[in-house]
Coordinates of C-alpha atoms in Angstrom, one line a residue:
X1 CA -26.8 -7.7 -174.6
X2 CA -27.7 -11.1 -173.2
X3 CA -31.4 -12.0 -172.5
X4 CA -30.8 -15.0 -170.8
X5 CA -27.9 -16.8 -169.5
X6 CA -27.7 -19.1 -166.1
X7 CA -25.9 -16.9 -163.0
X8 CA -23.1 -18.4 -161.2
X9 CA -22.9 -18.0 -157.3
X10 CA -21.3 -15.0 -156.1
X11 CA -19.4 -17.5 -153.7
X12 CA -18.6 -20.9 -153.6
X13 CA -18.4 -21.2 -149.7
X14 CA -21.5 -21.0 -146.9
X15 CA -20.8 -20.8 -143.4
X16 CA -23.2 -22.2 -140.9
X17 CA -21.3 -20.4 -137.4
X18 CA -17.6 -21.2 -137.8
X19 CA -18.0 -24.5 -139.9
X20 CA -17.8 -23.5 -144.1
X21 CA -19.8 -25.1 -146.0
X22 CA -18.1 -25.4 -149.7
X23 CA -20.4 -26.4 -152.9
X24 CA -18.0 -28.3 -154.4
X25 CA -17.0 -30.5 -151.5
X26 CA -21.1 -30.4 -151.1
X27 CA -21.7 -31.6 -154.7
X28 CA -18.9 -34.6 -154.4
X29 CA -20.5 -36.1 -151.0
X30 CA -23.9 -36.2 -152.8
X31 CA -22.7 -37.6 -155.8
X32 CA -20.9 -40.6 -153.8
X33 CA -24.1 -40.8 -151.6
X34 CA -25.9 -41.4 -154.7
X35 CA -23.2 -43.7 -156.1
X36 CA -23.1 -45.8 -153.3
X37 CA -27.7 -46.2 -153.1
X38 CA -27.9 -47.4 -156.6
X39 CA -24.9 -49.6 -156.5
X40 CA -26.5 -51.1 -153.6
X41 CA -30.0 -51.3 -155.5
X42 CA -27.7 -53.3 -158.2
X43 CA -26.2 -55.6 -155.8
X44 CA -28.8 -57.0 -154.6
X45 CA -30.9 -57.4 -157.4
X46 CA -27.3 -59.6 -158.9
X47 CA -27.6 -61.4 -155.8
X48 CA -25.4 -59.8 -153.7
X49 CA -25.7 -59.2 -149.8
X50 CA -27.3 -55.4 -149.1
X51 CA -24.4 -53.1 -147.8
X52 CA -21.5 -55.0 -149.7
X53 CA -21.4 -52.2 -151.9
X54 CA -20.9 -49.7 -149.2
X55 CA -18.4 -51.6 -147.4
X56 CA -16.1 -51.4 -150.5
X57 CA -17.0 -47.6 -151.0
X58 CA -15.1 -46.8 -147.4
X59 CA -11.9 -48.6 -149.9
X60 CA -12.7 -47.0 -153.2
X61 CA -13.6 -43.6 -152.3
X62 CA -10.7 -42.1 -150.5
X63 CA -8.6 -43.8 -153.7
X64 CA -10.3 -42.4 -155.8
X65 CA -10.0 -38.7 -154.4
X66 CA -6.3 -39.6 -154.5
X67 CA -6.1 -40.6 -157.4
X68 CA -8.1 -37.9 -159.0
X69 CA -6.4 -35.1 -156.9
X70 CA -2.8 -36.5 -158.1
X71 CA -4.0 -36.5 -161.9
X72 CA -4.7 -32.7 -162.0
X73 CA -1.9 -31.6 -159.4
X74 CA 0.7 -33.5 -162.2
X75 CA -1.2 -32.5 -165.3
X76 CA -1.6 -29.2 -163.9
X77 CA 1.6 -28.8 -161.9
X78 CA 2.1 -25.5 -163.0
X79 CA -0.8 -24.2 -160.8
X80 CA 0.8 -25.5 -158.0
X81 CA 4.9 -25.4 -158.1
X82 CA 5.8 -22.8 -160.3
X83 CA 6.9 -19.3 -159.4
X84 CA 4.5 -17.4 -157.3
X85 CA 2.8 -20.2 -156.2
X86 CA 2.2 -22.0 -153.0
X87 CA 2.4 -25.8 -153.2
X88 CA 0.7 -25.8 -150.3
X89 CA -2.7 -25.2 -152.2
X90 CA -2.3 -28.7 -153.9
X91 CA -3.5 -30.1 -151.1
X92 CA -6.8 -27.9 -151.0
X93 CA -9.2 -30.9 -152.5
X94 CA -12.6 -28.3 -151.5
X95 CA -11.2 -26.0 -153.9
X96 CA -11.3 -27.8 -156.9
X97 CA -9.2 -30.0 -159.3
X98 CA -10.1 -33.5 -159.1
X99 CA -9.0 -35.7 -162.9
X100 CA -11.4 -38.2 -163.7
X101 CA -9.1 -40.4 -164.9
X102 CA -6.6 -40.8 -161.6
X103 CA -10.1 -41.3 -159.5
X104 CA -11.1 -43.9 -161.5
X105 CA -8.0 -45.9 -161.7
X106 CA -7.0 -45.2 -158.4
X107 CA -10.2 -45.6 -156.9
X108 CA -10.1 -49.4 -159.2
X109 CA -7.5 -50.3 -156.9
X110 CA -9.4 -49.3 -153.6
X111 CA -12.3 -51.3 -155.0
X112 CA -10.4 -54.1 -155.8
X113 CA -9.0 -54.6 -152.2
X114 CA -12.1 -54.1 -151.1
X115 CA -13.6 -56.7 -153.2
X116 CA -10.7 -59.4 -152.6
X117 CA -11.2 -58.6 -148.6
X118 CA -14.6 -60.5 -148.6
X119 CA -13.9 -62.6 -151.8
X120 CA -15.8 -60.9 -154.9
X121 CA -15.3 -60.5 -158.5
X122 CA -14.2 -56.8 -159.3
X123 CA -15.5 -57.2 -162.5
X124 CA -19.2 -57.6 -161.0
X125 CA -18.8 -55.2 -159.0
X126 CA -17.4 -52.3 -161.1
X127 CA -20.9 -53.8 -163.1
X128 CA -23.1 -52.9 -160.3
X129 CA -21.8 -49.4 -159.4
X130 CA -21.1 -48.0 -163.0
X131 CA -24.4 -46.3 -163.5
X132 CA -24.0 -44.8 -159.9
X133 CA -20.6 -43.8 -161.0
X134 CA -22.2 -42.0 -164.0
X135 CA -24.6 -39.6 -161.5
X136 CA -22.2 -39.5 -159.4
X137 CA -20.2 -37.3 -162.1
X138 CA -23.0 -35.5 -163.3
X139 CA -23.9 -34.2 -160.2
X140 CA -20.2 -33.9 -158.7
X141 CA -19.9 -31.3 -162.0
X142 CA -21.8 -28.9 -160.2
X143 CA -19.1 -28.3 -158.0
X144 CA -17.1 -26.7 -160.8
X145 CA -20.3 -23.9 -161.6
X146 CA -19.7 -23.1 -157.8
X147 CA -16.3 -22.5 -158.4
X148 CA -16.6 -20.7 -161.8
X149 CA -14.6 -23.2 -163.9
X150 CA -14.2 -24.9 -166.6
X151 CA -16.7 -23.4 -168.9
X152 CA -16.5 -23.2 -172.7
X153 CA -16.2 -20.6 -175.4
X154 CA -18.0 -17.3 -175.2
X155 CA -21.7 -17.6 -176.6
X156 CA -24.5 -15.4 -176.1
X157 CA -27.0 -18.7 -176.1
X158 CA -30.0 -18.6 -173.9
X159 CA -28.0 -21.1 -171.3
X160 CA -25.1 -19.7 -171.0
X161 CA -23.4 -19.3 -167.7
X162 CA -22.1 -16.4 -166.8
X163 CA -18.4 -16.0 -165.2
X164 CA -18.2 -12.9 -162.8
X165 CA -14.9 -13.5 -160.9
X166 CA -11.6 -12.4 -162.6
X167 CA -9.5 -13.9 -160.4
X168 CA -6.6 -16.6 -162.1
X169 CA -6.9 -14.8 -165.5
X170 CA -11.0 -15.7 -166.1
X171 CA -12.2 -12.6 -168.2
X172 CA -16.2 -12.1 -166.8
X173 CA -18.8 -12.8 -169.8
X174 CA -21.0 -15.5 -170.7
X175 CA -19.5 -18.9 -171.9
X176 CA -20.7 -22.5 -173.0
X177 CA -21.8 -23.9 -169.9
X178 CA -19.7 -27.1 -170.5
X179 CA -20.0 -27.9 -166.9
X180 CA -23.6 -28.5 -167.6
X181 CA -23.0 -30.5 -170.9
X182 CA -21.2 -32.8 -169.4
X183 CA -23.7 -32.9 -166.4
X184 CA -26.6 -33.7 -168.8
X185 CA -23.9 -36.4 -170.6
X186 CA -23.6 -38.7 -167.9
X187 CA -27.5 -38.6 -167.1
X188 CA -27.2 -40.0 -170.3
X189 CA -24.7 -42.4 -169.5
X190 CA -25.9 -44.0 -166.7
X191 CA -29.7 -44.5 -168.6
X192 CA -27.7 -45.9 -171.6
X193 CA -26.3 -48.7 -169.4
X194 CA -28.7 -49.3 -167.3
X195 CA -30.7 -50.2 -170.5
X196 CA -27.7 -52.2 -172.0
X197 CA -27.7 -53.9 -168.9
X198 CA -31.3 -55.3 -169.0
X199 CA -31.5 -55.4 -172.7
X200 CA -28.3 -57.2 -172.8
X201 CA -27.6 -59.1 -169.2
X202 CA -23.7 -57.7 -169.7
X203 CA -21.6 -58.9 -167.2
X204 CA -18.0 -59.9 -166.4
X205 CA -17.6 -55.9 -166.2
X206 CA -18.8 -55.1 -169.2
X207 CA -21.5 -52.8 -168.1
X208 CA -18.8 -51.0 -166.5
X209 CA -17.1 -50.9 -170.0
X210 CA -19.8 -49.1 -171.8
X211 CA -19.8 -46.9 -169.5
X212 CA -16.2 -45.4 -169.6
X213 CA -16.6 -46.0 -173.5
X214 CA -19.5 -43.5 -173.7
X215 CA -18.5 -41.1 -170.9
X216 CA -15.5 -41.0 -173.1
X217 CA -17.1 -40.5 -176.2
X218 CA -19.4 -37.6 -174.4
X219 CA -15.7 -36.0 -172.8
X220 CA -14.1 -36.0 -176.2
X221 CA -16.4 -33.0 -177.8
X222 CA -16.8 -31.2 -174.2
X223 CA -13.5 -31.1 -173.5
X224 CA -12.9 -29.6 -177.3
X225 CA -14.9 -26.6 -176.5
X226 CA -13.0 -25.9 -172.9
X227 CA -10.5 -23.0 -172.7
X228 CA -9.4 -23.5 -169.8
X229 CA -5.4 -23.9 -169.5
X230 CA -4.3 -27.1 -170.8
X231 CA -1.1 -29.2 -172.3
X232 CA -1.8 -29.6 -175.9
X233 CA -0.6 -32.5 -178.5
X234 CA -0.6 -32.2 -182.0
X235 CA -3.0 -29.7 -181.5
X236 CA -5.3 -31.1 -179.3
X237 CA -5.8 -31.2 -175.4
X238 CA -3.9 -33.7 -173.4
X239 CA -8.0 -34.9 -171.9
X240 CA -8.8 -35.1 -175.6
X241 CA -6.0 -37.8 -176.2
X242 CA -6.6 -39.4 -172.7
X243 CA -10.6 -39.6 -173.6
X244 CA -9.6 -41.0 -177.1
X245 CA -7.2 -43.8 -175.5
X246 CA -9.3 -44.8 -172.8
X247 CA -12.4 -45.6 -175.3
X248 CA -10.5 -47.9 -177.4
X249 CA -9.4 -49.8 -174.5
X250 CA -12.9 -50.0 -173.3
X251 CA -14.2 -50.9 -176.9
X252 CA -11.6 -53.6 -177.0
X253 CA -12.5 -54.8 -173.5
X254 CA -16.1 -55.2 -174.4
X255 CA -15.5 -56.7 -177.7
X256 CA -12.7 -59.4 -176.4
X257 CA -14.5 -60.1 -173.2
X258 CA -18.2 -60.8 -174.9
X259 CA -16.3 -63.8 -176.6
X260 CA -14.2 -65.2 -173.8
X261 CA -16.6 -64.9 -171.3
X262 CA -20.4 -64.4 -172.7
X263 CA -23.5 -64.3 -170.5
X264 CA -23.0 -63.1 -167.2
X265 CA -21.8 -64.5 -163.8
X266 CA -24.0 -66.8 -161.4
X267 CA -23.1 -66.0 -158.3
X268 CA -21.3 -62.6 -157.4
X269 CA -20.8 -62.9 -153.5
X270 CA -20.3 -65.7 -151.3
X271 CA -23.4 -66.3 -148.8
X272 CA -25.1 -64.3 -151.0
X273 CA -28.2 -65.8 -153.6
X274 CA -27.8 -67.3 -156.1
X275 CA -28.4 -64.5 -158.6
X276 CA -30.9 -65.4 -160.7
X277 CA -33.3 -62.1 -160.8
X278 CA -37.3 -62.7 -161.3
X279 CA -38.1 -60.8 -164.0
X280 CA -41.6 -61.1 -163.1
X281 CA -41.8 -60.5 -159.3
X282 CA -38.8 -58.4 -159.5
X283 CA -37.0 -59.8 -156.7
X284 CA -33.9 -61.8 -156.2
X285 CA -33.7 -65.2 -154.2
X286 CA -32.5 -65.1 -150.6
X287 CA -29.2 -67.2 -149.5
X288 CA -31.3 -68.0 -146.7
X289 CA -34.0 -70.0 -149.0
X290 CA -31.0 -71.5 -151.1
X291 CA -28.8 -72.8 -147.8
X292 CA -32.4 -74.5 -146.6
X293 CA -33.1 -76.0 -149.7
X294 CA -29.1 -77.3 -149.6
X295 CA -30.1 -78.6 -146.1
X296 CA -32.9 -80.3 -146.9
X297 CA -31.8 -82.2 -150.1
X298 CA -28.8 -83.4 -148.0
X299 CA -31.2 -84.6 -144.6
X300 CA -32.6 -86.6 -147.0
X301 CA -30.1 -88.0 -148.7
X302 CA -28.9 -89.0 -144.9
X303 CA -31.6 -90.7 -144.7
X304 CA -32.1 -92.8 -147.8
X305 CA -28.4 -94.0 -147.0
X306 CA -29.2 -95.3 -143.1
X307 CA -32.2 -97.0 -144.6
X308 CA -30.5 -98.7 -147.3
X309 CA -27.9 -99.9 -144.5
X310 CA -30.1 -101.2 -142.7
X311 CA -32.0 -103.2 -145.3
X312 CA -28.1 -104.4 -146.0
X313 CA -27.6 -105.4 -142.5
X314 CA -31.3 -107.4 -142.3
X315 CA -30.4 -109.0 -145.1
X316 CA -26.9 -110.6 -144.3
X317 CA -28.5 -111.4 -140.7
X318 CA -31.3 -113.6 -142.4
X319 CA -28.7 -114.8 -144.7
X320 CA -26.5 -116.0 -142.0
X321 CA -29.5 -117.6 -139.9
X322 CA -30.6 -119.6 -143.0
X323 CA -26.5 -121.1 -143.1
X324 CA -26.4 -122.1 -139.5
X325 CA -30.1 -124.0 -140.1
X326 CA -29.0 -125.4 -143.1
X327 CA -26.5 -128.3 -141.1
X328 CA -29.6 -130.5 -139.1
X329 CA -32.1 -132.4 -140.8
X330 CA -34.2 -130.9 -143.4
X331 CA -38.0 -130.9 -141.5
X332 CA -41.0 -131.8 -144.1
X333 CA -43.5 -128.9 -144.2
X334 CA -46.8 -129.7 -141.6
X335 CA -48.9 -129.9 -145.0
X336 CA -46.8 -133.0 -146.6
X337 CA -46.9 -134.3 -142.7
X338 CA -51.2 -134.7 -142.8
X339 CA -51.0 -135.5 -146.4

């Protein structure tokens, strides 16, 4: 008998009046909130313009939810198109099934219109938002407790979760709360690169590179102990290979782009400041004091040209007066006059 173990919800859905109100849907919205405030906290402190960030979001988001809806419908087709089933429920997003892996290459793409709309590196910004990306996930995981899926193994451990519903083969008992594991994981995550990224000053995407390199590091052992339905390959689970791929790429990335491009980039946004970040004060110079500075060094520069041009033009006058004078008869100075 278990002595401790976390309880799932009896329901994944509220209802305030007619309107429900679905925990997983719930945990996603949060997640981007929180995505979008620190990317923004990044942004600016690179020297970007406050709000950027979110303007690209209204891009990247519905992409991504795309993109992560299409990986698990196709992955998982089975769910959806074979016989007994409505395909009609692949379009249900609130209800679950959302791959990692299509929402962050799909939602690459929205970013990247997004970014080449107003003129901006994607690389800087997939730097700024990958820590928010990170939370974003950790909390967006909570959506599957609601929902009573994708747990582990069965385990009598202290934090184990227990599964109540029966429904779509799930057998109630207490399992590895790998929801949870990989909540904790991308905590992790985004502390490790926000570290990296002070320690280090990565740019030129980078930051964003360790980021998928450990979240796939973390995903590889999580996804081991899952048993939910899965395609398998040479014995392991298709997420298991994806995980595996995707960190060598990233490894490589970071490895490759370190020696092509070191150091970081200057300036990340047009009109914004010019990025250097006070360590001391902790604030970032305005475009504002930058464009005044420009102004000034140029009034200046106005003006030490008029006044050379005018000395020019004094000079050839006196020079032409002394010609015409020069034709008459020389005059003796008054002194050699009363000498």
């Amino acid at each position: 008998m278990e002595l401790a173990y976390i309880p799932s919800p009896s329901r994944g859905v509220l209802y305030l009046g007619p309107v429900p109100l679905r925990g997983y849907a719930f945990c996603i919205i949060i997640g981007v909130f929180v995505a979008v405030w620190l990317g923004n906290k990044r942004w600016v402190a690179r020297g970007g313009r406050a709000g950027t960030v979110a303007d690209i979001a209204v891009w990247a988001v519905p992409f991504g939810l795309i993109g992560g809806r299409l990986y698990h419908v196709i992955t998982d087709y089975e769910l959806y198109f074979s016989e007994g089933r409505d395909w009609v429920d692949a379009f249900k997003v609130w209800e679950g099934g959302l791959g990692i892996w299509g929402a962050i290459a799909l939602g690459a793409v929205g970013a990247w219109i997004g970014c080449r709309r107003r003129g901006i590196p994607l690389p800087a910004y997939a730097d700024a938002v990958a820590p928010g990306i990170a939370l974003a996930q950790a909390i967006g995981r909570w959506g599957n407790w609601f929902n009573q899926e994708l747990y582990g193994k069965p385990t009598d451990l202290p934090w184990a979760v227990e599964i109540t519903s029966s429904t779509d083969g799930r057998l109630p008992g207490t399992y590895h709360p790998t929801f949870l594991y990989e909540s904790l994981w991308c905590i992790g995550v985004a502390l490790l690169v926000i570290w990296a990224d002070r320690r280090f000053k990565l740019g030129h995407g980078r930051a964003f590179a360790l980021y998928v390199a450990a979240y796939c590091a973390g995903r590889f052992w999580i996804e081991y102990m899952r048993v939910d339905e899965a395609h398998h390959i040479l014995g392991l689970r298709l997420n298991n290979w994806t995980a595996l791929f995707v960190f060598v790429l990233a490894v490589i990335y970071i490895v490759l782009s370190a020696r092509k491009r070191p150091g970081r980039e200057e300036i990340v946004e047009p009109g914004g400041s010019d990025g250097d970040w006070d360590e001391g004060t902790g604030a970032a110079a305005s475009a504002e004091d930058t464009d005044s500075d420009a102004e000034s060094e140029s009034a200046s520069g106005e003006a030490k040209a008029k006044a050379e041009a005018k000395a020019e033009g004094d000079a050839e006058e006196k020079k032409d007066a002394d010609a015409s004078g020069g034709g008459g008869e020389k005059k003796e100075p008054e002194s050699a006059k009363k000498s």
